[in-house]
Amino acid sequence: MMGYDLLGDGSLIAVDLSGHAAGQIGLFLMSATGEYFLCADAVWSSRAYRERRKPHAAAVLIMDDRGQYADTFERLCFLHQQYPQIRIIPSHCKEELLQEIGEKES
């Protein structure tokens, strides 16, 4: 995925994730605790990109561009396969939220 280095130091990179919504972006975040990709609504759950589970057929009714969404979805699946150390975090993923809460309590 190509992106734009927002701070000039490689720690925060914006990436186009159009499809679900026009102009939607994701953010690669490099920190001392790891590598993260905040993917907004490009997928609704971690299970989606891990198991290649596309959204329900009715979801296409609210998509800005089905073709761009399909491309974005495939890029997320590829990212997960090629770079499993990057933690992909969808905005609406209950699993990620519970994992984050659990890690902070440990």
mmCIF file of C-alpha atoms in Angstrom:
data_model
loop_
_atom_site.group_PDB
_atom_site.id
_atom_site.type_symbol
_atom_site.label_atom_id
_atom_site.label_comp_id
_atom_site.label_asym_id
_atom_site.label_seq_id
_atom_site.Cartn_x
_atom_site.Cartn_y
_atom_site.Cartn_z
ATOM 1 C CA MET A 1 0.000 0.000 0.000
ATOM 2 C CA MET A 2 1.305 3.395 -0.949
ATOM 3 C CA GLY A 3 0.671 6.270 1.380
ATOM 4 C CA TYR A 4 1.491 9.785 2.501
ATOM 5 C CA ASP A 5 3.893 10.313 5.398
ATOM 6 C CA LEU A 6 1.971 12.832 7.519
ATOM 7 C CA LEU A 7 4.728 13.735 9.968
ATOM 8 C CA GLY A 8 7.775 13.161 7.771
ATOM 9 C CA ASP A 9 9.268 10.535 10.084
ATOM 10 C CA GLY A 10 7.449 7.367 8.977
ATOM 11 C CA SER A 11 5.453 7.097 12.196
ATOM 12 C CA LEU A 12 2.047 8.013 10.716
ATOM 13 C CA ILE A 13 1.178 7.220 7.116
ATOM 14 C CA ALA A 14 -2.201 7.924 5.496
ATOM 15 C CA VAL A 15 -3.450 5.440 2.891
ATOM 16 C CA ASP A 16 -6.413 5.719 0.522
ATOM 17 C CA LEU A 17 -9.169 3.235 1.404
ATOM 18 C CA SER A 18 -11.898 4.456 -0.909
ATOM 19 C CA GLY A 19 -14.876 2.285 -1.674
ATOM 20 C CA HIS A 20 -16.996 2.159 1.441
ATOM 21 C CA ALA A 21 -16.944 5.947 1.512
ATOM 22 C CA ALA A 22 -15.446 8.485 -0.888
ATOM 23 C CA GLY A 23 -12.106 9.752 0.346
ATOM 24 C CA GLN A 24 -11.881 7.319 3.268
ATOM 25 C CA ILE A 25 -8.347 6.865 4.575
ATOM 26 C CA GLY A 26 -6.568 4.478 6.875
ATOM 27 C CA LEU A 27 -3.572 5.228 9.058
ATOM 28 C CA PHE A 28 -0.417 3.194 9.554
ATOM 29 C CA LEU A 29 0.884 3.965 13.017
ATOM 30 C CA MET A 30 4.377 2.919 14.067
ATOM 31 C CA SER A 31 4.994 3.105 17.805
ATOM 32 C CA ALA A 32 7.247 1.661 20.462
ATOM 33 C CA THR A 33 4.578 -0.969 21.210
ATOM 34 C CA GLY A 34 4.141 -2.172 17.638
ATOM 35 C CA GLU A 35 2.814 -1.538 14.159
ATOM 36 C CA TYR A 36 -0.874 -0.781 13.654
ATOM 37 C CA PHE A 37 -3.157 -0.080 10.729
ATOM 38 C CA LEU A 38 -6.330 1.806 11.595
ATOM 39 C CA CYS A 39 -8.522 0.806 8.655
ATOM 40 C CA ALA A 40 -11.689 2.780 9.505
ATOM 41 C CA ASP A 41 -14.729 1.115 7.865
ATOM 42 C CA ALA A 42 -12.802 -0.685 5.122
ATOM 43 C CA VAL A 43 -13.876 -3.841 6.971
ATOM 44 C CA TRP A 44 -16.153 -4.056 9.993
ATOM 45 C CA SER A 45 -14.310 -6.814 11.823
ATOM 46 C CA SER A 46 -10.950 -8.524 12.085
ATOM 47 C CA ARG A 47 -12.665 -11.747 11.097
ATOM 48 C CA ALA A 48 -13.512 -10.225 7.709
ATOM 49 C CA TYR A 49 -9.908 -9.820 6.513
ATOM 50 C CA ARG A 50 -8.627 -12.948 8.300
ATOM 51 C CA GLU A 51 -11.274 -15.186 6.721
ATOM 52 C CA ARG A 52 -11.849 -13.156 3.543
ATOM 53 C CA ARG A 53 -15.481 -12.566 4.559
ATOM 54 C CA LYS A 54 -16.967 -9.883 2.379
ATOM 55 C CA PRO A 55 -19.815 -7.758 3.750
ATOM 56 C CA HIS A 56 -23.441 -8.766 3.470
ATOM 57 C CA ALA A 57 -24.930 -8.207 0.010
ATOM 58 C CA ALA A 58 -27.140 -5.419 1.381
ATOM 59 C CA ALA A 59 -24.021 -3.444 2.364
ATOM 60 C CA VAL A 60 -23.377 -2.564 -1.269
ATOM 61 C CA LEU A 61 -26.397 -0.277 -1.078
ATOM 62 C CA ILE A 62 -24.451 2.174 1.082
ATOM 63 C CA MET A 63 -21.048 1.819 -0.615
ATOM 64 C CA ASP A 64 -19.698 4.727 -2.584
ATOM 65 C CA ASP A 65 -17.955 2.500 -5.168
ATOM 66 C CA ARG A 66 -18.199 -1.305 -5.215
ATOM 67 C CA GLY A 67 -15.143 -1.728 -7.436
ATOM 68 C CA GLN A 68 -12.945 0.413 -5.215
ATOM 69 C CA TYR A 69 -14.280 -1.382 -2.154
ATOM 70 C CA ALA A 70 -13.380 -4.777 -3.673
ATOM 71 C CA ASP A 71 -9.845 -3.489 -4.356
ATOM 72 C CA THR A 72 -9.501 -2.078 -0.834
ATOM 73 C CA PHE A 73 -10.771 -5.342 0.680
ATOM 74 C CA GLU A 74 -8.233 -7.386 -1.317
ATOM 75 C CA ARG A 75 -5.391 -5.052 -0.287
ATOM 76 C CA LEU A 76 -6.326 -5.476 3.389
ATOM 77 C CA CYS A 77 -6.389 -9.265 3.044
ATOM 78 C CA PHE A 78 -2.993 -9.152 1.312
ATOM 79 C CA LEU A 79 -1.574 -6.862 4.007
ATOM 80 C CA HIS A 80 -2.662 -9.309 6.691
ATOM 81 C CA GLN A 81 -1.179 -12.296 4.844
ATOM 82 C CA GLN A 82 2.149 -10.654 4.024
ATOM 83 C CA TYR A 83 2.667 -8.682 7.257
ATOM 84 C CA PRO A 84 0.943 -10.526 10.115
ATOM 85 C CA GLN A 85 2.864 -8.477 12.683
ATOM 86 C CA ILE A 86 0.836 -5.376 11.735
ATOM 87 C CA ARG A 87 -2.257 -5.180 13.912
ATOM 88 C CA ILE A 88 -5.167 -4.164 11.680
ATOM 89 C CA ILE A 89 -7.854 -2.346 13.659
ATOM 90 C CA PRO A 90 -11.310 -1.804 12.118
ATOM 91 C CA SER A 91 -13.395 0.979 13.694
ATOM 92 C CA HIS A 92 -16.379 -1.234 14.562
ATOM 93 C CA CYS A 93 -14.580 -4.406 15.642
ATOM 94 C CA LYS A 94 -15.703 -5.614 19.058
ATOM 95 C CA GLU A 95 -12.931 -8.249 19.082
ATOM 96 C CA GLU A 96 -10.221 -5.576 18.747
ATOM 97 C CA LEU A 97 -11.829 -3.412 21.415
ATOM 98 C CA LEU A 98 -12.001 -6.309 23.872
ATOM 99 C CA GLN A 99 -8.399 -7.270 23.098
ATOM 100 C CA GLU A 100 -7.235 -3.701 23.696
ATOM 101 C CA ILE A 101 -9.114 -3.509 27.016
ATOM 102 C CA GLY A 102 -7.677 -6.860 28.074
ATOM 103 C CA GLU A 103 -4.126 -5.768 27.263
ATOM 104 C CA LYS A 104 -4.462 -2.599 29.317
ATOM 105 C CA GLU A 105 -5.793 -4.525 32.314
ATOM 106 C CA SER A 106 -2.874 -7.018 32.219
#
